[in-house]
Coordinates of C-alpha atoms and ligand atoms in Angstrom, one line a residue:
X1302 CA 61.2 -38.6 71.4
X1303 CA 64.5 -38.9 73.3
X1304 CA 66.4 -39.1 70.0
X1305 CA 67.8 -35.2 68.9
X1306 CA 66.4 -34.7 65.4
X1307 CA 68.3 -31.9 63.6
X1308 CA 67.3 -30.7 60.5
X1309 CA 69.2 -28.0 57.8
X1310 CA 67.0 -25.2 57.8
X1311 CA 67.2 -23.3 54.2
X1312 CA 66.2 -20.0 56.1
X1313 CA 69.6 -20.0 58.5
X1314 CA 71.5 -21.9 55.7
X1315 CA 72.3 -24.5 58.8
X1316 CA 71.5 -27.4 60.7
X1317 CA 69.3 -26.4 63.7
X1318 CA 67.7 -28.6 66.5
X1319 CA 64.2 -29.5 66.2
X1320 CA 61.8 -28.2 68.6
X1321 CA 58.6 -28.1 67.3
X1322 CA 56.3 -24.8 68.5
X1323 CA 54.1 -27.1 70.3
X1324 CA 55.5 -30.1 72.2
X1325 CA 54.5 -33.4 70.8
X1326 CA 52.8 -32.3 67.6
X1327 CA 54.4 -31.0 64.5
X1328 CA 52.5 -29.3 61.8
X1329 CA 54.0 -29.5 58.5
X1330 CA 53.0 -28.0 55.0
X1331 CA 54.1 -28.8 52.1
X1332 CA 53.7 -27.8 48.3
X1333 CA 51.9 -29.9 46.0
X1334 CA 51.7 -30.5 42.6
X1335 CA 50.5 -28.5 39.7
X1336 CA 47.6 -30.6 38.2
X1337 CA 47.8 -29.6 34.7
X1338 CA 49.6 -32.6 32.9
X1339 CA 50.9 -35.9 34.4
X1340 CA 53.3 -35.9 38.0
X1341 CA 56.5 -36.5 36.5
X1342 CA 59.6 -38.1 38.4
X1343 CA 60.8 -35.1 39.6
X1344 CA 57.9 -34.4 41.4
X1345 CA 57.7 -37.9 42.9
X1346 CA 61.3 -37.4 44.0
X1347 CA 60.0 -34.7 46.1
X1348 CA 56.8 -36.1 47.4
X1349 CA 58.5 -39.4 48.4
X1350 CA 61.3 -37.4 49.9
X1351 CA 58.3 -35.4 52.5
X1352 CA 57.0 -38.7 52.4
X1353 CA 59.9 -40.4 54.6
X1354 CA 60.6 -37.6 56.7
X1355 CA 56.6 -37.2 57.5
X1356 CA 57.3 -41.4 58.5
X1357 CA 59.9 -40.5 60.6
X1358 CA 58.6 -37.7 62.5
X1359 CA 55.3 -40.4 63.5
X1360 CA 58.0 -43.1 64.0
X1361 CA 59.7 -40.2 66.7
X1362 CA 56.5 -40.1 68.4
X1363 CA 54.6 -36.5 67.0
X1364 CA 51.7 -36.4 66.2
X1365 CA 51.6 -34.9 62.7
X1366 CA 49.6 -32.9 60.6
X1367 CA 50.7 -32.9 57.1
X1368 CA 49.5 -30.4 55.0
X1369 CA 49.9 -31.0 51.3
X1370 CA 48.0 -28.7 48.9
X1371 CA 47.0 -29.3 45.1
X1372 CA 47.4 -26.2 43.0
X1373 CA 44.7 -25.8 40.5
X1374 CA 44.0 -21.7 39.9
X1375 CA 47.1 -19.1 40.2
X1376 CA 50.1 -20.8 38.5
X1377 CA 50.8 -18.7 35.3
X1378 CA 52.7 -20.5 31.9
X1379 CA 55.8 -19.2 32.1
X1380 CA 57.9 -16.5 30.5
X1381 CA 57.9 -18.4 27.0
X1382 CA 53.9 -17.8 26.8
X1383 CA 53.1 -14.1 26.7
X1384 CA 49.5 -13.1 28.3
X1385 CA 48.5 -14.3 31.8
X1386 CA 47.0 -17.6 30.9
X1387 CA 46.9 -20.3 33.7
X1388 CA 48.1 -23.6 32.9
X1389 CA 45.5 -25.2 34.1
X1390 CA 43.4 -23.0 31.7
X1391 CA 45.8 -23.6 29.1
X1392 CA 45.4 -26.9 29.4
X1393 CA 41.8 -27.2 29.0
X1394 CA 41.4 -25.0 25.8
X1395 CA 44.2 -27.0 24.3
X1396 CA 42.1 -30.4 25.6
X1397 CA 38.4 -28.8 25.5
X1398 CA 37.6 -29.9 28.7
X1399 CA 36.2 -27.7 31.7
X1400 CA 39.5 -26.5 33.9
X1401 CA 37.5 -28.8 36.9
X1402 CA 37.5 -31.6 35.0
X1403 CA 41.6 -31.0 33.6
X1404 CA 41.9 -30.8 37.8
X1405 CA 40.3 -33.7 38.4
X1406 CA 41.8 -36.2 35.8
X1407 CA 45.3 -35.0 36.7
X1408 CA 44.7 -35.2 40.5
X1409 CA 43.5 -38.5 40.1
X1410 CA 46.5 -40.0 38.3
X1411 CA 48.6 -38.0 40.9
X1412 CA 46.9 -39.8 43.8
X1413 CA 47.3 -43.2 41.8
X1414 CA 51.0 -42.4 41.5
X1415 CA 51.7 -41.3 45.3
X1416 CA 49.8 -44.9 45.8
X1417 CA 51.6 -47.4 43.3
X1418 CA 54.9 -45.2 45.9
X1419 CA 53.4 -46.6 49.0
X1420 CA 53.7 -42.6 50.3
X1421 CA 51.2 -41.5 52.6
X1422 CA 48.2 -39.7 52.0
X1423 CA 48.8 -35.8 53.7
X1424 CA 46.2 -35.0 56.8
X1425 CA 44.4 -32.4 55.0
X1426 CA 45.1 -32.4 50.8
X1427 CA 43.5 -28.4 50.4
X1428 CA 42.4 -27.2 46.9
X1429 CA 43.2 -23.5 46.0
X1430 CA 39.9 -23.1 44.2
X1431 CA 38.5 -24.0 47.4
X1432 CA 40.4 -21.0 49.2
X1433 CA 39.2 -18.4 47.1
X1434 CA 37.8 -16.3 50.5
X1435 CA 40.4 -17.4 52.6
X1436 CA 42.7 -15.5 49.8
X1437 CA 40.7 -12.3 49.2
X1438 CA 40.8 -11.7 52.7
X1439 CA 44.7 -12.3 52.8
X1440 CA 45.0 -9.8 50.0
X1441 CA 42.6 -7.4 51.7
X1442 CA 44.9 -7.6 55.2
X1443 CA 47.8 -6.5 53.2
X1444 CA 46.6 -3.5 52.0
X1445 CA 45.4 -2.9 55.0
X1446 CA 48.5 -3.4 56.8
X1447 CA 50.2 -0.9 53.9
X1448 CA 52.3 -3.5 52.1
X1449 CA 49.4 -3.8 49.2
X1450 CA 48.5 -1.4 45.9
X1451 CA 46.0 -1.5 43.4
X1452 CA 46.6 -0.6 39.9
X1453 CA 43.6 -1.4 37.1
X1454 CA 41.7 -4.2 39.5
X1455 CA 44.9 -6.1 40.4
X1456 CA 46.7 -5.7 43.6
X1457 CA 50.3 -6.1 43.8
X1458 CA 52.7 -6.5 46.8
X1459 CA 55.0 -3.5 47.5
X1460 CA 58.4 -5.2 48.5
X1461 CA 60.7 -1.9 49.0
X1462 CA 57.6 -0.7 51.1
X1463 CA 57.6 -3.9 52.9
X1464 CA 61.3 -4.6 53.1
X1465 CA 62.0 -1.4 55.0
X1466 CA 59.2 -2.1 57.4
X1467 CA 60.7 -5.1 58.1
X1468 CA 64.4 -5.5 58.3
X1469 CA 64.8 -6.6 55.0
X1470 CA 63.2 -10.3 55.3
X1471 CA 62.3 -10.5 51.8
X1472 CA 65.0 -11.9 50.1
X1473 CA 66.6 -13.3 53.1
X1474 CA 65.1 -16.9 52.1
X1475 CA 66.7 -16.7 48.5
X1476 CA 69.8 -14.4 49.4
X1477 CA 68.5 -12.1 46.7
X1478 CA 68.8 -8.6 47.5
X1479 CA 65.5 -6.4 46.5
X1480 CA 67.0 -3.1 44.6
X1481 CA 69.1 -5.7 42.4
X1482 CA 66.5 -7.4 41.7
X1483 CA 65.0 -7.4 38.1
X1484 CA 61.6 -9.2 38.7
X1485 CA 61.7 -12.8 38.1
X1486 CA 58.8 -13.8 39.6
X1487 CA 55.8 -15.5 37.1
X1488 CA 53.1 -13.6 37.7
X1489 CA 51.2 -11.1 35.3
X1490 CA 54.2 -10.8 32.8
X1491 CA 51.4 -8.9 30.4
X1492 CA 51.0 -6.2 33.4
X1493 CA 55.0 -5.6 34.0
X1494 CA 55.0 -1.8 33.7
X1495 CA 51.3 -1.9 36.6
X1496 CA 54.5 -2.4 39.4
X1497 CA 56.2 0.2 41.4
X1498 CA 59.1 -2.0 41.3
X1499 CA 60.4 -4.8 39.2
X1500 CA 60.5 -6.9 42.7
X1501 CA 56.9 -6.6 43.3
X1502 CA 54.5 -9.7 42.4
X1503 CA 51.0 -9.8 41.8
X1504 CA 48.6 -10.9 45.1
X1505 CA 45.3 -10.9 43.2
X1506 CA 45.0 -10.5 39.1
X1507 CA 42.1 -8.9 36.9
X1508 CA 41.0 -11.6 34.6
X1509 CA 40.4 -10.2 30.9
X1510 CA 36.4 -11.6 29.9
X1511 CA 37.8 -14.8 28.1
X1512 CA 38.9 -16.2 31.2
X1513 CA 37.3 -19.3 32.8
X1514 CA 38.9 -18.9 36.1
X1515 CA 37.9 -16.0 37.5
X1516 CA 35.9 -14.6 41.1
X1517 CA 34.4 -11.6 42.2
X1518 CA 36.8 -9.6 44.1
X1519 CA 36.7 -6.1 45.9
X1520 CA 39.2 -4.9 43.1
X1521 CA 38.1 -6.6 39.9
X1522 CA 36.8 -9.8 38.6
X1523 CA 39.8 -11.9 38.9
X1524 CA 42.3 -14.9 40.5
X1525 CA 44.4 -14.7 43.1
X1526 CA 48.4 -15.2 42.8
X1527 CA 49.7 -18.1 42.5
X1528 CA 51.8 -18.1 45.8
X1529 CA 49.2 -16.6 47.7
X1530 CA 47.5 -20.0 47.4
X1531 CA 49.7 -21.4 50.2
X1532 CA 49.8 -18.6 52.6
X1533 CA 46.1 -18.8 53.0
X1534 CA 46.3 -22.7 53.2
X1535 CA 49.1 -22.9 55.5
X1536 CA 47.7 -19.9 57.8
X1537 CA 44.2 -21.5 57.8
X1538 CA 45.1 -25.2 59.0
X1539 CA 48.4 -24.5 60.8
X1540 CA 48.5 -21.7 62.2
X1541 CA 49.9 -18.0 61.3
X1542 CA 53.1 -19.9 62.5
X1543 CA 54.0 -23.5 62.0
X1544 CA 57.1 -26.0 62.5
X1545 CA 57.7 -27.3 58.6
X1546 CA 57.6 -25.7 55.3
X1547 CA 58.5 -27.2 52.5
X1548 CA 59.0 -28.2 48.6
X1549 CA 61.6 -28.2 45.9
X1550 CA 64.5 -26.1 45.6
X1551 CA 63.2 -24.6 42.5
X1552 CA 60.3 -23.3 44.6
X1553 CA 62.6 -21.1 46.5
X1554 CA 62.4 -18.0 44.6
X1555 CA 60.1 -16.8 44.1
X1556 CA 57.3 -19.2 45.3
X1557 CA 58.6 -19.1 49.0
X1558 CA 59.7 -15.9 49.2
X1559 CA 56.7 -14.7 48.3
X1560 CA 54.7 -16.7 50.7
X1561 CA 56.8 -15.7 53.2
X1562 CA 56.7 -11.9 52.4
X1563 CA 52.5 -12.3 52.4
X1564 CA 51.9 -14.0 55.6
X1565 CA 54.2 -11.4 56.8
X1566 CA 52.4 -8.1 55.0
X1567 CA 49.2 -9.9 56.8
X1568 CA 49.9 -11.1 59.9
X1569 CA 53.0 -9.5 61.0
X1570 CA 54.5 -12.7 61.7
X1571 CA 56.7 -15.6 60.2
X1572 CA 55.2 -18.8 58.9
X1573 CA 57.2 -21.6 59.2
X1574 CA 59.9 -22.4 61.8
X1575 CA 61.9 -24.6 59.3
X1576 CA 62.1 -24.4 56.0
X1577 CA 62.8 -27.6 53.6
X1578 CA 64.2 -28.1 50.3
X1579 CA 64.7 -31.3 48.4
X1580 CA 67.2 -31.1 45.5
X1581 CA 66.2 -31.6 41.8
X1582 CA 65.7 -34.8 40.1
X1583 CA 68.7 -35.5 37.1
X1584 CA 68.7 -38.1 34.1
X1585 CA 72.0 -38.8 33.1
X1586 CA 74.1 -36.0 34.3
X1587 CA 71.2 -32.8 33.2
X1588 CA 68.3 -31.4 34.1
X1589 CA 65.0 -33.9 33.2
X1590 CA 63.6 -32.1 30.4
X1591 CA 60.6 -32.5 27.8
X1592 CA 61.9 -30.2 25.7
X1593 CA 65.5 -32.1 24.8
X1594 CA 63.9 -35.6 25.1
X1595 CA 66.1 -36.0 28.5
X1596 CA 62.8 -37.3 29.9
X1597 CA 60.9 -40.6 31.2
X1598 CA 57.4 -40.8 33.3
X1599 CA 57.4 -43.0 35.8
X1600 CA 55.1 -45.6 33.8
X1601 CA 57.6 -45.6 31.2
X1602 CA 60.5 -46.4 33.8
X1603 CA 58.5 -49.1 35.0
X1604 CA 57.7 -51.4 31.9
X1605 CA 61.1 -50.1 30.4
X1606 CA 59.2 -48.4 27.2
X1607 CA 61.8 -46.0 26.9
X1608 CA 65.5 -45.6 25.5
X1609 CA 66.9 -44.3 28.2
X1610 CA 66.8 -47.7 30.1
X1611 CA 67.1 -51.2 29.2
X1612 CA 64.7 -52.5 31.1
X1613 CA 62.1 -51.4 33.5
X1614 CA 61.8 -51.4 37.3
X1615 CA 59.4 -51.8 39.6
X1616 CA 58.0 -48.6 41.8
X1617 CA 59.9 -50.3 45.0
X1618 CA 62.9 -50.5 43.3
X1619 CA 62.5 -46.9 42.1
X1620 CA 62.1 -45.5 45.4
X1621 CA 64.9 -47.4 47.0
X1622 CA 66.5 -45.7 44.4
X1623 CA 66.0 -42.3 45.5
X1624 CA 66.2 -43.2 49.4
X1625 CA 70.1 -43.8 48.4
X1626 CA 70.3 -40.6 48.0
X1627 CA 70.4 -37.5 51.0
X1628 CA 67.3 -35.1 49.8
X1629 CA 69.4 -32.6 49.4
X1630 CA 71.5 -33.7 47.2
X1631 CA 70.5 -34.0 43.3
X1632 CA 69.8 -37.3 42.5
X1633 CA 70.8 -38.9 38.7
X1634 CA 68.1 -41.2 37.2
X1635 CA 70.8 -43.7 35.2
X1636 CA 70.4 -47.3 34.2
X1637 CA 73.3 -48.4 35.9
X1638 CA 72.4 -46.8 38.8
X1639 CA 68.8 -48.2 38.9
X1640 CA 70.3 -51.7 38.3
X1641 CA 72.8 -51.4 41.3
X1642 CA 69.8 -50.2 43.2
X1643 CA 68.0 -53.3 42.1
X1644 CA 70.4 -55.2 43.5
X1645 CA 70.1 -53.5 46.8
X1646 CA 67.0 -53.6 47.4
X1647 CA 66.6 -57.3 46.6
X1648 CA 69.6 -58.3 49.1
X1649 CA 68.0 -56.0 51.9
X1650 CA 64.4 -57.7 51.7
X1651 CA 65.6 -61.2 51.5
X1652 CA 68.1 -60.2 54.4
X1653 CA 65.1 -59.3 56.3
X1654 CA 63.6 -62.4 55.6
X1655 CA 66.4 -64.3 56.9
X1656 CA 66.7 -62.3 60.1
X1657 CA 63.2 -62.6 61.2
X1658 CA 64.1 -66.3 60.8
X1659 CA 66.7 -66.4 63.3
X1660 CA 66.7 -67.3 66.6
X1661 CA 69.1 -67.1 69.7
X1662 CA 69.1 -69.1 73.1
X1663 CA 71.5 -66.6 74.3
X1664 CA 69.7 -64.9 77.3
X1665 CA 73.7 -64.2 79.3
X1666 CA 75.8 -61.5 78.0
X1667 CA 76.9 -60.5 74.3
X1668 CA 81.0 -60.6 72.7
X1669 CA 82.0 -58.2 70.7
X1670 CA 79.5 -59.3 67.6
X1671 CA 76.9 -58.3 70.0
X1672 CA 78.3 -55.3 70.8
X1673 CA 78.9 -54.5 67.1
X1674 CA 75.1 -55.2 66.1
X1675 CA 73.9 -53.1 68.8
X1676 CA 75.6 -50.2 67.6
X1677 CA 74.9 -50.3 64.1
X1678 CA 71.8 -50.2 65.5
X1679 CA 72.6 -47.0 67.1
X1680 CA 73.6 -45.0 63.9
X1681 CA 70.7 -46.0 62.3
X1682 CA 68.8 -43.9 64.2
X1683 CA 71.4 -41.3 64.7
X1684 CA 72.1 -41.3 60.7
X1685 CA 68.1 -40.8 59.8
X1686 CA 68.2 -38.2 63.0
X1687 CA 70.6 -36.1 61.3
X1688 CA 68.5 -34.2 58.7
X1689 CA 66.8 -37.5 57.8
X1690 CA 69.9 -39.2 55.7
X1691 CA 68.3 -42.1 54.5
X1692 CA 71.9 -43.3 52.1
X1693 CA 73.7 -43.4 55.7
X1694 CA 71.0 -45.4 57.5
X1695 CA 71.2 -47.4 54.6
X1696 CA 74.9 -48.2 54.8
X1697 CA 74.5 -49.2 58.1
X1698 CA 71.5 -51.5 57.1
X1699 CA 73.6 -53.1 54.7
X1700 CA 76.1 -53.5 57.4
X1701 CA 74.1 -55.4 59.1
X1702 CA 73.0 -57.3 56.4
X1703 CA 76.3 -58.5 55.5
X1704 CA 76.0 -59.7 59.6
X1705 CA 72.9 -61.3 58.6
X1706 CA 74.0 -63.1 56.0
X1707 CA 77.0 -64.7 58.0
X1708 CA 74.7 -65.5 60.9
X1709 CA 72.9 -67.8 58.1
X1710 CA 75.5 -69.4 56.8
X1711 CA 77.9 -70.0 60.0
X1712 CA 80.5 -67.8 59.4
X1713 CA 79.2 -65.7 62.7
X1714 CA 77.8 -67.5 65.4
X1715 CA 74.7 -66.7 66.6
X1716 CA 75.7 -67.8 70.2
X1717 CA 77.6 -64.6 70.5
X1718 CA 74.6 -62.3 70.0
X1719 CA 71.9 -61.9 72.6
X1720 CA 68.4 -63.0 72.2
X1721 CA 67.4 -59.1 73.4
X1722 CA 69.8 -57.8 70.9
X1723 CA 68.2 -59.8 68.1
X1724 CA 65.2 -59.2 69.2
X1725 CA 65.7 -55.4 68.7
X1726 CA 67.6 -56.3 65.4
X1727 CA 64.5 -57.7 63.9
X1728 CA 61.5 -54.9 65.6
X1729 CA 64.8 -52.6 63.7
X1730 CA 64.7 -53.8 60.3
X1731 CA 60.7 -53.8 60.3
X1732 CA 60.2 -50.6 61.4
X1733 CA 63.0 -49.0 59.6
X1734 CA 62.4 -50.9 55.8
X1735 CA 58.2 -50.5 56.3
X1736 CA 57.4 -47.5 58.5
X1737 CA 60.2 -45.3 57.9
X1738 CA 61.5 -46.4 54.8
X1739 CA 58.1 -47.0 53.0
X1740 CA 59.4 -50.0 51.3
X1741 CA 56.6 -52.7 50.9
X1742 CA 58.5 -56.1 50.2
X1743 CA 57.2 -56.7 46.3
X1744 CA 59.5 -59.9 46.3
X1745 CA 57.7 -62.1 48.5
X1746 CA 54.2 -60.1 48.5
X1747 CA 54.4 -58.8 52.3
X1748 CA 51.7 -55.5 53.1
X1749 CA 52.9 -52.8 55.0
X1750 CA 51.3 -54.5 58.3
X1751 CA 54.0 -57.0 58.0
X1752 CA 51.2 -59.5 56.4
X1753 CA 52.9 -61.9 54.4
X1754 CA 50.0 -64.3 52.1
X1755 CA 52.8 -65.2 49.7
X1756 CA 55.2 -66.4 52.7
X1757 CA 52.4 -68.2 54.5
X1758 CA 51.2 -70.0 51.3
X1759 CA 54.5 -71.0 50.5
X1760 CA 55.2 -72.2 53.7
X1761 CA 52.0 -74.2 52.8
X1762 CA 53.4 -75.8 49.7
X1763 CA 56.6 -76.3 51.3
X1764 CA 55.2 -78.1 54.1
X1765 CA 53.0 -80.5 51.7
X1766 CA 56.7 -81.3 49.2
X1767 CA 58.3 -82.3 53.0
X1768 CA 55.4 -84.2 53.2
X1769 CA 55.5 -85.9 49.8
X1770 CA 59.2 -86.6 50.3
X1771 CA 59.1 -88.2 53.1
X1772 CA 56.6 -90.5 51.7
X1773 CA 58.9 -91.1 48.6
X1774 CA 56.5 -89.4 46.3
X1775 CA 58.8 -88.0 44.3
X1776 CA 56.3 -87.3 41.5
X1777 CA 54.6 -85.3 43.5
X1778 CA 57.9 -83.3 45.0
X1779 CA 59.2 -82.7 41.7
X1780 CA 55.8 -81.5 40.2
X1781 CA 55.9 -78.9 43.2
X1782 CA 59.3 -77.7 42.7
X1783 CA 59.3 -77.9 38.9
X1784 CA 56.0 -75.6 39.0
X1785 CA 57.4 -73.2 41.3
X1786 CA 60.2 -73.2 38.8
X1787 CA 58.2 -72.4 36.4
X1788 CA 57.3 -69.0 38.5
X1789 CA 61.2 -68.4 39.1
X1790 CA 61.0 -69.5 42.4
X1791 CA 64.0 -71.7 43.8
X1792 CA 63.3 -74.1 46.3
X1793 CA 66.5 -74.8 48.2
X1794 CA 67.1 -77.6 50.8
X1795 CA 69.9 -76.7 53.7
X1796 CA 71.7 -78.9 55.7
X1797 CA 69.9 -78.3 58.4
X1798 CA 66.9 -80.3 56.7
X1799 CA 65.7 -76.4 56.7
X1800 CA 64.1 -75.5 53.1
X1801 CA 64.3 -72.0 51.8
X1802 CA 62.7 -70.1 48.9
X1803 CA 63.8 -67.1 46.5
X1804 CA 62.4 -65.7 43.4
X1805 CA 64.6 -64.5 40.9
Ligands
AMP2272 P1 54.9 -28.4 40.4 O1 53.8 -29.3 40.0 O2 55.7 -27.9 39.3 O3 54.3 -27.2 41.1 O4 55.9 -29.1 41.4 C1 55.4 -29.9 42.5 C2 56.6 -30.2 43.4 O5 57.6 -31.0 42.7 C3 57.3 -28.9 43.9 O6 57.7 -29.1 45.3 C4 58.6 -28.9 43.1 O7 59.6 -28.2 43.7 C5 58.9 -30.3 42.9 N1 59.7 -30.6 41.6 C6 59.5 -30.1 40.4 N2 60.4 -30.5 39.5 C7 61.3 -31.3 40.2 C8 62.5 -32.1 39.9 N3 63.0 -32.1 38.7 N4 63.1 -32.8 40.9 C9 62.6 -32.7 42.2 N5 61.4 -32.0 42.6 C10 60.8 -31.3 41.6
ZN2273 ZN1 53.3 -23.5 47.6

């Protein structure tokens, strides 16, 4: 850990030096997704986004514990539906199918999906349903502490009450200021005029006798509120204050104020040290959307069944696509764009290839080449160190790679660069495109352990065409390469009496 990490924290509105609470170990929470209908891109964006900088953070040395929760009780349909109904309920009157078994089917395909993105599964993935006590007795410490009412068996949290108890924190996350406030928040839109205040949100909600998601409760049979989900979650496995909090932008207000203002109300205290947020996911120039057909699933973008591109791409290509851009900036999904990316990410892995090819004798000191390389080097670490900006380590990869490439082919001499430096070139580029970057190298078929079966059988079938030529079978050489052809793979012979493989 002797490399600075900064990160922007959304609670100052600045970049702050991390120092985790505890030295060595980080615990991190973050959001997770509503299982009520397929992860879309958006969310992917996100999860691939905490994905990277949960890499990182191992890659700096912490130990990690990544908390990433799956919401399935609490989150109401918004303000277009009126009534109180969950979406997860919603769901499963619209699909006749239990609520658990909506849960599980969308969980599932979410799990699938973070998989076919080589992301990382979380330390602990927590369940809301499976926090119901954990929550009642959040709820029941806030009325206890004064910052909770009860009107008609739901409970609601008193934000003027609260806010002049406590220097005015809620808001502070959102820069909303309470009296102005006319409530926004999605919880219990049927019971509006049950609030003190237009700011306050529901904690815990009485569930009318249709409804399939509902507990016993001190106040009324029920289901808690949909942000108090992570306040018990994060509290419980992390502590009543932790390093990392975070999710989309869009969860901001009121999701994370909320969450804040509760584990305040209960344990006097704030939760999270940092708070992240990644930007929103675009598709040519607006907001993704179902309802204006400005939408694609992931599946669709990778078989290319969709109008909005002209082909599809594969899930590598995809997520190089979103590393290219900083997480908190919004990121346009565009065929152009996922075509350059294509492109990029096909030049960096067979760059990669080529490097850990090379070879120096060099053991004296470097030129200026060497000196070059070594501090490219440098900013790649100081670039992803800087709030994690993956598009800037990236330009400096591709830096390198142009180096790379004229190392191959003689324009650059590989005298002038140290075998230590190359050394650390190559360890680099592993770690950085596998560990940190979560790319897995879908050209050539390499694992994330750096386990290459499609290099080492090709080196195989290269080995036996040598063979075959040197015995002046050319039958047998051309069946080898015209087969391979077959399979878009171009067998190349280099001066150097080298021979070198792509695949288009
Ligand atoms: P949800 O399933 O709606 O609760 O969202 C799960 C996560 O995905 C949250 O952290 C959201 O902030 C994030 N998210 C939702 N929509 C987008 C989007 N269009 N772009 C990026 N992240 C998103
Ligand atoms: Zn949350």
């Amino acid at each position: 850990m002797d490399q600075e990490l900064t990160i922007y924290n959304s609670l100052s509105r600045q970049k702050e030096i991390f120092e985790p609470l505890n030295e060595g170990v980080v615990g991190m929470y973050v959001c997770g997704p509503t299982v009520y209908s397929d992860v879309h891109l958006g969310n992917c964006r996100t999860f691939v986004s905490f994905d990277v900088i949960f890499r990182y953070l191992m890659h700096l040395g912490y130990k990690v514990r990544y908390v990433r929760n799956i919401t399935d009780v609490g989150h109401l349909v918004g303000d277009a539906d009126s009534g109180a109904e969950g979406k997860i309920e919603k769901a499963a009157r619209l699909m006749k199918l239990e609520p658990m078994e909506v849960v599980q089917m969308y969980t599932n395909g979410f799990h699938e999906m973070m998989s076919i993105f080589n992301t990382k599964s979380p330390s602990i993935e927590p369940r809301a349903t499976g926090h119901i006590i954990e929550q009642i007795e959040m709820v029941q410490a806030i009325i206890d502490n004064g910052f909770g009412y009860i009107k008609n068996g739901s409970v609601y949290f008193d934000t003027l009450k609260f806010n002049a108890a406590n220097k005015n924190v809620y808001g502070k996350l959102s820069g909303r200021v309470v009296e102005e406030l006319i409530s926004e928040s999605r919880d219990n839109l049927k019971n509006q005029d049950e609030k003190n205040h237009p700011s306050d949100f529901a904690i815990w909600i009485k569930a009318d006798p249709s409804h399939l998601m509902r507990w016993n409760s001190p106040w009324s049979v029920g289901f808690p509120g949909w942000h108090l989900e992570c306040s018990a979650m994060s509290t419980k496995y992390l502590g009543t204050t932790f390093d990392i909090h975070g999710g989309g932008t869009d969860l901001k207000f009121p999701h994370h104020e909320n969450e804040i203002a509760q584990n305040h109300g209960a344990c006097k205290c704030s939760p999270a040290k940092y708070w992240l947020h990644t930007n929103m996911l675009l598709m040519n120039g607006r907001k993704m959307s179902k309802s204006d057909g400005n939408t694609i699933t992931p599946t669709q973008l990778f078989t290319g069944d969709s109008p909005h591109v002209s082909k599809g791409y594969s899930p590598m290509v995809v997520r190089f696509f979103m590393l290219q851009s900083h997480y908190r900036s919004t990121l346009d999904l565009t065929d152009e764009a996922l075509k350059a990316a294509e492109g990029g990410y096909r030049r960096l892995m067979e760059a990669n290839k080529i490097l850990q090819g090379l070879s120096s004798s060099n053991t004296g000191t470097g030129g200026n080449l060497d000196q070059e390389i070594n501090g490219l080097i440098d900013q790649m670490h100081l670039q992803m160190s800087d709030d994690f900006n993956t598009p800037k380590t990236l330009a400096r990869m591709f830096e390198l790679v142009t180096k790379v490439n004229g190392l191959k082919a003689g324009h650059l001499s590989i005298d002038e660069v140290q075998k230590s430096t190359l050394d650390r070139l190559k360890s680099t580029f592993q770690a950085f495109i596998f560990d940190i970057l979560g790319l897995t190298n879908e050209l050539s078929g390499a694992n994330e352990n750096g386990e290459n079966l499609v290099d080492d059988l090709m080196a195989i079938i290269l080995d036996l065409r040598k063979a075959a030529r040197t015995n002046k079978d050319w039958g047998t050489s051309d069946k080898i390469r015209d087969s391979l052809k077959e399979l878009a793979i171009q067998v190349k012979d280099d001066k150097d009496g080298t021979t070198t493989w792509t695949k288009n």
